[in-house]
Amino acid sequence: MFQKLKSYKRLSLVLLISFVFGCTQTEPDLLKVVKIKDGDTIVVLTKDNQMVTVRLAEIDCPEKSQAFGQAAKQFTSDLCFGKGVKLQGNEHDRYGRTIALVILENGTNVNYELVKNGYAWQYSQYSKNNAMLAGYQQQAQQQRLGLWRDTNPTPPWEFRKGERELKQTNNENTHMPRKHRSRKRKSRRDTIITGFDLQ
């Protein structure tokens, strides 16, 4: 009897440890969203207190200086600022940002929500064959949500291209050599005021 009781205690202890260990192992590593840079770029804090800049994959929000740029940033903030998220994807862009889908603890895909609500385009150059995302964009267009209230919204990649071209043109204009004109220098005699000139 004592032996059976002892083995039940051991079994209970092993099950309890397995349960606790199993729960911590299956829990996803959530990262806290600590900053919203713009609609499609956030900063997360890892468990070891490292800040990681994340560019939301497959979508492109209006730039902050574009129409609906600030609204997109606010939408992203309302959706995930201060919350725990997990990232799907670990590629990096040329700026060193992590490119990922951002998933809230409840399973909400932040990237897709932005497109669904008309605050982002599907970034077709980097989102090939994603029929679901294309469908969300088409639905937002039909319902005239967010940026689709404008009759002809400018995609951010075209806006950025225009900004780069304008900057390049301005740089070329400021670096153009000045034409040196030959100026006739006044002689010192011409600039001396005599008493007769004062009248």
PDB file of C-alpha atoms in Angstrom:
ATOM      1  CA  MET A   1       0.000   0.000   0.000  1.00  0.00           C
ATOM      2  CA  PHE A   2       2.785   2.419   0.975  1.00  0.00           C
ATOM      3  CA  GLN A   3       4.656   1.439  -2.203  1.00  0.00           C
ATOM      4  CA  LYS A   4       1.592   2.230  -4.380  1.00  0.00           C
ATOM      5  CA  LEU A   5       1.117   5.593  -2.692  1.00  0.00           C
ATOM      6  CA  LYS A   6       4.771   6.422  -3.262  1.00  0.00           C
ATOM      7  CA  SER A   7       4.550   5.505  -6.965  1.00  0.00           C
ATOM      8  CA  TYR A   8       1.363   7.628  -7.382  1.00  0.00           C
ATOM      9  CA  LYS A   9       3.157  10.608  -5.849  1.00  0.00           C
ATOM     10  CA  ARG A  10       6.083  10.124  -8.234  1.00  0.00           C
ATOM     11  CA  LEU A  11       3.755   9.774 -11.203  1.00  0.00           C
ATOM     12  CA  SER A  12       1.844  12.917 -10.164  1.00  0.00           C
ATOM     13  CA  LEU A  13       5.077  14.849  -9.777  1.00  0.00           C
ATOM     14  CA  VAL A  14       6.353  13.687 -13.178  1.00  0.00           C
ATOM     15  CA  LEU A  15       3.034  14.609 -14.827  1.00  0.00           C
ATOM     16  CA  LEU A  16       3.024  18.035 -13.165  1.00  0.00           C
ATOM     17  CA  ILE A  17       6.592  18.767 -14.263  1.00  0.00           C
ATOM     18  CA  SER A  18       5.829  17.531 -17.785  1.00  0.00           C
ATOM     19  CA  PHE A  19       2.722  19.724 -17.935  1.00  0.00           C
ATOM     20  CA  VAL A  20       4.546  22.855 -16.754  1.00  0.00           C
ATOM     21  CA  PHE A  21       7.522  22.197 -19.017  1.00  0.00           C
ATOM     22  CA  GLY A  22       5.245  21.364 -21.953  1.00  0.00           C
ATOM     23  CA  CYS A  23       3.290  24.609 -21.537  1.00  0.00           C
ATOM     24  CA  THR A  24       6.377  26.751 -21.522  1.00  0.00           C
ATOM     25  CA  GLN A  25       7.788  24.948 -24.547  1.00  0.00           C
ATOM     26  CA  THR A  26       4.667  25.301 -26.678  1.00  0.00           C
ATOM     27  CA  GLU A  27       4.063  28.952 -25.765  1.00  0.00           C
ATOM     28  CA  PRO A  28       5.242  31.077 -28.683  1.00  0.00           C
ATOM     29  CA  ASP A  29       8.020  33.539 -27.984  1.00  0.00           C
ATOM     30  CA  LEU A  30       6.125  36.790 -28.077  1.00  0.00           C
ATOM     31  CA  LEU A  31       7.915  40.034 -28.823  1.00  0.00           C
ATOM     32  CA  LYS A  32       6.586  43.326 -27.488  1.00  0.00           C
ATOM     33  CA  VAL A  33       5.833  46.091 -30.003  1.00  0.00           C
ATOM     34  CA  VAL A  34       7.541  49.187 -28.571  1.00  0.00           C
ATOM     35  CA  LYS A  35       7.492  51.622 -31.498  1.00  0.00           C
ATOM     36  CA  ILE A  36       5.535  52.310 -34.684  1.00  0.00           C
ATOM     37  CA  LYS A  37       7.777  54.000 -37.263  1.00  0.00           C
ATOM     38  CA  ASP A  38       5.110  54.106 -39.958  1.00  0.00           C
ATOM     39  CA  GLY A  39       2.259  51.971 -41.230  1.00  0.00           C
ATOM     40  CA  ASP A  40       4.443  49.095 -42.351  1.00  0.00           C
ATOM     41  CA  THR A  41       7.482  49.394 -40.063  1.00  0.00           C
ATOM     42  CA  ILE A  42       7.521  48.614 -36.345  1.00  0.00           C
ATOM     43  CA  VAL A  43      10.112  48.020 -33.626  1.00  0.00           C
ATOM     44  CA  VAL A  44       9.836  45.015 -31.318  1.00  0.00           C
ATOM     45  CA  LEU A  45      11.666  44.213 -28.097  1.00  0.00           C
ATOM     46  CA  THR A  46      13.037  40.696 -27.704  1.00  0.00           C
ATOM     47  CA  LYS A  47      13.186  38.807 -24.398  1.00  0.00           C
ATOM     48  CA  ASP A  48      16.876  39.705 -24.100  1.00  0.00           C
ATOM     49  CA  ASN A  49      16.011  43.427 -24.526  1.00  0.00           C
ATOM     50  CA  GLN A  50      17.197  43.769 -28.124  1.00  0.00           C
ATOM     51  CA  MET A  51      15.324  46.212 -30.354  1.00  0.00           C
ATOM     52  CA  VAL A  52      14.508  44.762 -33.769  1.00  0.00           C
ATOM     53  CA  THR A  53      13.088  46.828 -36.624  1.00  0.00           C
ATOM     54  CA  VAL A  54      10.504  44.872 -38.590  1.00  0.00           C
ATOM     55  CA  ARG A  55       9.257  45.718 -42.092  1.00  0.00           C
ATOM     56  CA  LEU A  56       5.849  44.109 -42.620  1.00  0.00           C
ATOM     57  CA  ALA A  57       6.154  41.595 -45.455  1.00  0.00           C
ATOM     58  CA  GLU A  58       4.141  41.628 -48.698  1.00  0.00           C
ATOM     59  CA  ILE A  59       2.488  45.017 -48.122  1.00  0.00           C
ATOM     60  CA  ASP A  60       3.303  48.685 -48.697  1.00  0.00           C
ATOM     61  CA  CYS A  61       1.619  51.499 -46.758  1.00  0.00           C
ATOM     62  CA  PRO A  62       1.492  55.105 -47.923  1.00  0.00           C
ATOM     63  CA  GLU A  63       4.525  57.140 -46.878  1.00  0.00           C
ATOM     64  CA  LYS A  64       4.016  59.427 -43.874  1.00  0.00           C
ATOM     65  CA  SER A  65       3.989  62.511 -46.142  1.00  0.00           C
ATOM     66  CA  GLN A  66       1.427  60.893 -48.476  1.00  0.00           C
ATOM     67  CA  ALA A  67      -2.344  60.967 -48.133  1.00  0.00           C
ATOM     68  CA  PHE A  68      -3.397  58.301 -45.592  1.00  0.00           C
ATOM     69  CA  GLY A  69       0.210  57.804 -44.439  1.00  0.00           C
ATOM     70  CA  GLN A  70      -0.507  59.054 -40.926  1.00  0.00           C
ATOM     71  CA  ALA A  71      -3.811  57.170 -40.850  1.00  0.00           C
ATOM     72  CA  ALA A  72      -1.976  53.937 -41.740  1.00  0.00           C
ATOM     73  CA  LYS A  73       0.529  54.553 -38.942  1.00  0.00           C
ATOM     74  CA  GLN A  74      -2.315  55.164 -36.480  1.00  0.00           C
ATOM     75  CA  PHE A  75      -4.124  52.001 -37.611  1.00  0.00           C
ATOM     76  CA  THR A  76      -0.981  49.910 -37.037  1.00  0.00           C
ATOM     77  CA  SER A  77      -0.481  51.551 -33.648  1.00  0.00           C
ATOM     78  CA  ASP A  78      -4.072  50.874 -32.563  1.00  0.00           C
ATOM     79  CA  LEU A  79      -3.739  47.272 -33.694  1.00  0.00           C
ATOM     80  CA  CYS A  80      -0.455  46.245 -32.115  1.00  0.00           C
ATOM     81  CA  PHE A  81       1.397  48.899 -30.082  1.00  0.00           C
ATOM     82  CA  GLY A  82       2.335  47.559 -26.641  1.00  0.00           C
ATOM     83  CA  LYS A  83       1.102  44.076 -27.518  1.00  0.00           C
ATOM     84  CA  GLY A  84       2.853  40.749 -27.847  1.00  0.00           C
ATOM     85  CA  VAL A  85       3.418  39.526 -31.397  1.00  0.00           C
ATOM     86  CA  LYS A  86       5.209  36.713 -33.134  1.00  0.00           C
ATOM     87  CA  LEU A  87       7.038  37.048 -36.415  1.00  0.00           C
ATOM     88  CA  GLN A  88       6.770  34.721 -39.382  1.00  0.00           C
ATOM     89  CA  GLY A  89       9.804  35.151 -41.587  1.00  0.00           C
ATOM     90  CA  ASN A  90      13.387  36.093 -40.913  1.00  0.00           C
ATOM     91  CA  GLU A  91      14.707  37.576 -44.150  1.00  0.00           C
ATOM     92  CA  HIS A  92      16.390  40.977 -44.042  1.00  0.00           C
ATOM     93  CA  ASP A  93      16.256  43.888 -46.451  1.00  0.00           C
ATOM     94  CA  ARG A  94      19.129  46.117 -47.534  1.00  0.00           C
ATOM     95  CA  TYR A  95      18.529  48.367 -44.517  1.00  0.00           C
ATOM     96  CA  GLY A  96      18.930  45.453 -42.093  1.00  0.00           C
ATOM     97  CA  ARG A  97      15.242  45.298 -41.186  1.00  0.00           C
ATOM     98  CA  THR A  98      13.613  41.932 -40.537  1.00  0.00           C
ATOM     99  CA  ILE A  99      10.935  41.188 -43.148  1.00  0.00           C
ATOM    100  CA  ALA A 100       8.047  39.278 -41.586  1.00  0.00           C
ATOM    101  CA  LEU A 101       4.356  38.717 -41.140  1.00  0.00           C
ATOM    102  CA  VAL A 102       3.374  40.128 -37.748  1.00  0.00           C
ATOM    103  CA  ILE A 103       0.873  37.971 -35.889  1.00  0.00           C
ATOM    104  CA  LEU A 104      -0.934  39.057 -32.718  1.00  0.00           C
ATOM    105  CA  GLU A 105      -1.386  36.641 -29.829  1.00  0.00           C
ATOM    106  CA  ASN A 106      -5.016  36.072 -30.883  1.00  0.00           C
ATOM    107  CA  GLY A 107      -3.894  35.050 -34.401  1.00  0.00           C
ATOM    108  CA  THR A 108      -4.688  38.352 -36.168  1.00  0.00           C
ATOM    109  CA  ASN A 109      -2.322  39.001 -39.074  1.00  0.00           C
ATOM    110  CA  VAL A 110      -1.387  42.702 -38.851  1.00  0.00           C
ATOM    111  CA  ASN A 111      -0.106  42.798 -42.458  1.00  0.00           C
ATOM    112  CA  TYR A 112      -3.378  41.467 -43.837  1.00  0.00           C
ATOM    113  CA  GLU A 113      -5.511  43.724 -41.611  1.00  0.00           C
ATOM    114  CA  LEU A 114      -3.838  46.800 -43.106  1.00  0.00           C
ATOM    115  CA  VAL A 115      -4.754  45.683 -46.635  1.00  0.00           C
ATOM    116  CA  LYS A 116      -8.266  44.576 -45.606  1.00  0.00           C
ATOM    117  CA  ASN A 117      -8.996  48.010 -44.140  1.00  0.00           C
ATOM    118  CA  GLY A 118      -7.552  50.010 -47.018  1.00  0.00           C
ATOM    119  CA  TYR A 119      -4.366  51.265 -45.353  1.00  0.00           C
ATOM    120  CA  ALA A 120      -1.904  49.333 -47.524  1.00  0.00           C
ATOM    121  CA  TRP A 121      -1.398  47.914 -50.976  1.00  0.00           C
ATOM    122  CA  GLN A 122      -0.389  44.373 -51.659  1.00  0.00           C
ATOM    123  CA  TYR A 123       3.281  44.885 -52.568  1.00  0.00           C
ATOM    124  CA  SER A 124       3.031  42.721 -55.674  1.00  0.00           C
ATOM    125  CA  GLN A 125       6.766  42.913 -56.397  1.00  0.00           C
ATOM    126  CA  TYR A 126       7.373  41.028 -53.126  1.00  0.00           C
ATOM    127  CA  SER A 127       4.048  39.205 -52.818  1.00  0.00           C
ATOM    128  CA  LYS A 128       3.740  36.932 -55.779  1.00  0.00           C
ATOM    129  CA  ASN A 129       0.845  34.483 -56.032  1.00  0.00           C
ATOM    130  CA  ASN A 130      -0.825  35.543 -52.780  1.00  0.00           C
ATOM    131  CA  ALA A 131      -4.434  35.327 -53.928  1.00  0.00           C
ATOM    132  CA  MET A 132      -5.774  35.900 -50.408  1.00  0.00           C
ATOM    133  CA  LEU A 133      -4.005  39.246 -50.064  1.00  0.00           C
ATOM    134  CA  ALA A 134      -5.060  40.249 -53.593  1.00  0.00           C
ATOM    135  CA  GLY A 135      -8.648  39.422 -52.630  1.00  0.00           C
ATOM    136  CA  TYR A 136      -8.452  41.595 -49.503  1.00  0.00           C
ATOM    137  CA  GLN A 137      -7.169  44.513 -51.576  1.00  0.00           C
ATOM    138  CA  GLN A 138      -9.881  44.111 -54.184  1.00  0.00           C
ATOM    139  CA  GLN A 139     -12.541  44.001 -51.458  1.00  0.00           C
ATOM    140  CA  ALA A 140     -11.155  47.166 -49.809  1.00  0.00           C
ATOM    141  CA  GLN A 141     -11.155  48.924 -53.215  1.00  0.00           C
ATOM    142  CA  GLN A 142     -14.747  47.940 -53.913  1.00  0.00           C
ATOM    143  CA  GLN A 143     -15.859  49.150 -50.476  1.00  0.00           C
ATOM    144  CA  ARG A 144     -13.756  52.341 -50.854  1.00  0.00           C
ATOM    145  CA  LEU A 145     -12.044  51.825 -47.504  1.00  0.00           C
ATOM    146  CA  GLY A 146      -9.142  53.947 -46.312  1.00  0.00           C
ATOM    147  CA  LEU A 147      -6.903  55.179 -49.123  1.00  0.00           C
ATOM    148  CA  TRP A 148      -9.341  53.813 -51.708  1.00  0.00           C
ATOM    149  CA  ARG A 149     -11.610  56.788 -50.953  1.00  0.00           C
ATOM    150  CA  ASP A 150      -9.296  58.697 -53.292  1.00  0.00           C
ATOM    151  CA  THR A 151     -10.230  58.241 -56.936  1.00  0.00           C
ATOM    152  CA  ASN A 152      -6.649  57.614 -58.033  1.00  0.00           C
ATOM    153  CA  PRO A 153      -4.332  56.955 -55.057  1.00  0.00           C
ATOM    154  CA  THR A 154      -0.592  56.909 -55.769  1.00  0.00           C
ATOM    155  CA  PRO A 155       1.114  53.657 -54.768  1.00  0.00           C
ATOM    156  CA  PRO A 156       3.971  54.341 -52.341  1.00  0.00           C
ATOM    157  CA  TRP A 157       6.619  52.756 -54.599  1.00  0.00           C
ATOM    158  CA  GLU A 158       5.698  55.310 -57.311  1.00  0.00           C
ATOM    159  CA  PHE A 159       5.659  58.122 -54.751  1.00  0.00           C
ATOM    160  CA  ARG A 160       9.158  57.136 -53.521  1.00  0.00           C
ATOM    161  CA  LYS A 161      10.423  56.944 -57.104  1.00  0.00           C
ATOM    162  CA  GLY A 162       9.114  60.463 -57.770  1.00  0.00           C
ATOM    163  CA  GLU A 163      10.759  61.740 -54.576  1.00  0.00           C
ATOM    164  CA  ARG A 164      14.105  60.164 -55.570  1.00  0.00           C
ATOM    165  CA  GLU A 165      13.931  61.697 -59.055  1.00  0.00           C
ATOM    166  CA  LEU A 166      13.094  65.113 -57.599  1.00  0.00           C
ATOM    167  CA  LYS A 167      15.974  64.861 -55.136  1.00  0.00           C
ATOM    168  CA  GLN A 168      18.348  63.799 -57.903  1.00  0.00           C
ATOM    169  CA  THR A 169      17.248  66.728 -60.083  1.00  0.00           C
ATOM    170  CA  ASN A 170      17.726  69.143 -57.170  1.00  0.00           C
ATOM    171  CA  ASN A 171      21.190  67.703 -56.462  1.00  0.00           C
ATOM    172  CA  GLU A 172      22.195  68.052 -60.104  1.00  0.00           C
ATOM    173  CA  ASN A 173      21.034  71.673 -60.125  1.00  0.00           C
ATOM    174  CA  THR A 174      22.961  72.578 -56.982  1.00  0.00           C
ATOM    175  CA  HIS A 175      26.174  70.946 -58.240  1.00  0.00           C
ATOM    176  CA  MET A 176      26.165  72.612 -61.659  1.00  0.00           C
ATOM    177  CA  PRO A 177      29.276  74.710 -62.199  1.00  0.00           C
ATOM    178  CA  ARG A 178      28.579  78.397 -62.113  1.00  0.00           C
ATOM    179  CA  LYS A 179      29.284  80.351 -65.219  1.00  0.00           C
ATOM    180  CA  HIS A 180      32.118  82.660 -64.525  1.00  0.00           C
ATOM    181  CA  ARG A 181      31.307  86.032 -65.923  1.00  0.00           C
ATOM    182  CA  SER A 182      34.101  88.473 -66.480  1.00  0.00           C
ATOM    183  CA  ARG A 183      33.296  91.395 -64.298  1.00  0.00           C
ATOM    184  CA  LYS A 184      34.787  94.740 -64.891  1.00  0.00           C
ATOM    185  CA  ARG A 185      36.391  95.737 -61.660  1.00  0.00           C
ATOM    186  CA  LYS A 186      36.085  99.321 -60.635  1.00  0.00           C
ATOM    187  CA  SER A 187      39.321 101.057 -60.127  1.00  0.00           C
ATOM    188  CA  ARG A 188      39.982 102.584 -56.771  1.00  0.00           C
ATOM    189  CA  ARG A 189      39.890 105.966 -58.386  1.00  0.00           C
ATOM    190  CA  ASP A 190      36.256 105.449 -59.431  1.00  0.00           C
ATOM    191  CA  THR A 191      35.158 104.708 -55.866  1.00  0.00           C
ATOM    192  CA  ILE A 192      36.859 107.644 -54.162  1.00  0.00           C
ATOM    193  CA  ILE A 193      34.345 110.306 -53.316  1.00  0.00           C
ATOM    194  CA  THR A 194      35.551 113.813 -53.782  1.00  0.00           C
ATOM    195  CA  GLY A 195      34.081 116.884 -52.262  1.00  0.00           C
ATOM    196  CA  PHE A 196      32.445 117.831 -55.559  1.00  0.00           C
ATOM    197  CA  ASP A 197      30.476 114.535 -55.686  1.00  0.00           C
ATOM    198  CA  LEU A 198      28.571 115.271 -52.487  1.00  0.00           C
ATOM    199  CA  GLN A 199      26.294 117.867 -54.031  1.00  0.00           C
TER     200      GLN A 199
END
